[in-house]
Amino acid sequence: MSRTDAHVPIHIRIARGDLAATAHHDHASGECDLPPRHDVAHDWRPVTRCQWRFAFTGIYVCSCEMCHEGRAHRAERRRSRHTATSDARLAVRRWNTGDRTLE
């Protein structure tokens, strides 16, 4: 399988600058130990307290179910499509039988 951007781990995408990121600071040890952004690619769980974290910009960047509705809304979407289809068929049937009123 080819290695496309869809398969690149999120920490690599943050390090490369493909995704927006914000600096998250935890100065419990006293000073800021935030690594440079390009160093994030070396380790998924850095040993520093300050980290670069994904910043949601309103654009869904992955195909996971946390970003997209996934299976949770599948039945709801199917029900909605079925209702719209049956409403359209009913409207066509009424139109073809001479009922020209709109409701």
XYZ file of C-alpha atoms in Angstrom:
103
model
C 0.000 0.000 0.000
C 1.354 3.407 -0.867
C 2.113 5.828 1.908
C -0.036 8.868 1.160
C -0.707 11.873 3.358
C -3.863 10.179 4.604
C -1.685 7.563 6.317
C 0.898 9.882 7.864
C 0.678 9.991 11.684
C -0.718 13.213 13.102
C 2.474 14.140 14.976
C 4.419 14.004 11.701
C 1.820 16.177 9.997
C 2.094 18.706 12.836
C 5.895 18.700 12.624
C 5.906 19.165 8.850
C 3.497 22.077 9.189
C 0.689 20.343 7.291
C -1.663 20.870 10.232
C -2.199 23.880 12.417
C -0.712 23.539 15.888
C -0.649 25.588 19.041
C 1.909 25.567 21.800
C 0.561 24.029 24.989
C 2.565 25.171 27.993
C 2.912 23.374 31.322
C 5.484 25.205 33.410
C 5.305 22.958 36.460
C 9.063 22.453 36.304
C 9.703 26.183 36.219
C 10.833 26.957 32.698
C 9.455 26.392 29.231
C 10.845 23.267 27.574
C 8.792 23.471 24.373
C 10.770 21.732 21.621
C 11.098 23.347 18.205
C 8.175 22.316 16.035
C 10.279 20.228 13.624
C 11.624 18.119 16.537
C 8.130 16.824 17.328
C 8.449 14.283 14.516
C 11.056 12.247 16.372
C 8.832 11.079 19.216
C 5.081 10.781 19.510
C 5.154 11.236 23.283
C 7.810 13.805 24.023
C 9.380 13.866 27.474
C 8.895 17.618 27.706
C 6.014 19.131 29.613
C 5.304 21.797 26.998
C 4.017 20.334 23.717
C 2.733 21.185 20.267
C -0.935 20.209 19.997
C -3.291 19.951 17.067
C -5.388 23.089 16.545
C -8.750 22.517 14.881
C -9.267 25.033 12.080
C -12.721 23.904 11.013
C -11.403 21.688 8.225
C -11.638 17.958 8.807
C -8.240 16.522 8.000
C -8.674 12.839 8.668
C -11.193 10.090 8.103
C -11.605 8.981 11.707
C -15.006 8.801 13.361
C -14.029 11.477 15.858
C -13.739 13.997 13.021
C -16.642 12.679 10.982
C -19.981 11.376 12.132
C -19.221 7.795 11.197
C -21.547 4.927 12.031
C -23.325 6.785 14.811
C -25.392 8.824 12.372
C -25.652 6.281 9.575
C -29.174 5.170 10.510
C -30.268 8.778 10.904
C -28.940 9.720 7.459
C -30.542 6.643 5.901
C -33.885 7.465 7.536
C -33.644 11.028 6.227
C -32.900 9.850 2.671
C -35.764 7.358 2.815
C -38.193 10.040 4.037
C -37.105 12.475 1.317
C -37.471 9.786 -1.360
C -40.954 8.766 -0.237
C -42.038 12.429 0.030
C -40.817 13.051 -3.526
C -42.626 9.954 -4.834
C -45.834 11.036 -3.116
C -45.557 14.530 -4.622
C -45.016 13.080 -8.119
C -47.942 10.688 -7.694
C -50.217 13.533 -6.577
C -49.040 15.722 -9.462
C -49.637 12.953 -12.001
C -53.186 12.371 -10.715
C -54.075 16.028 -11.219
C -53.580 17.445 -7.724
C -51.690 20.669 -8.486
C -51.743 22.113 -4.944
C -48.508 22.485 -3.089
C -48.288 21.640 0.566
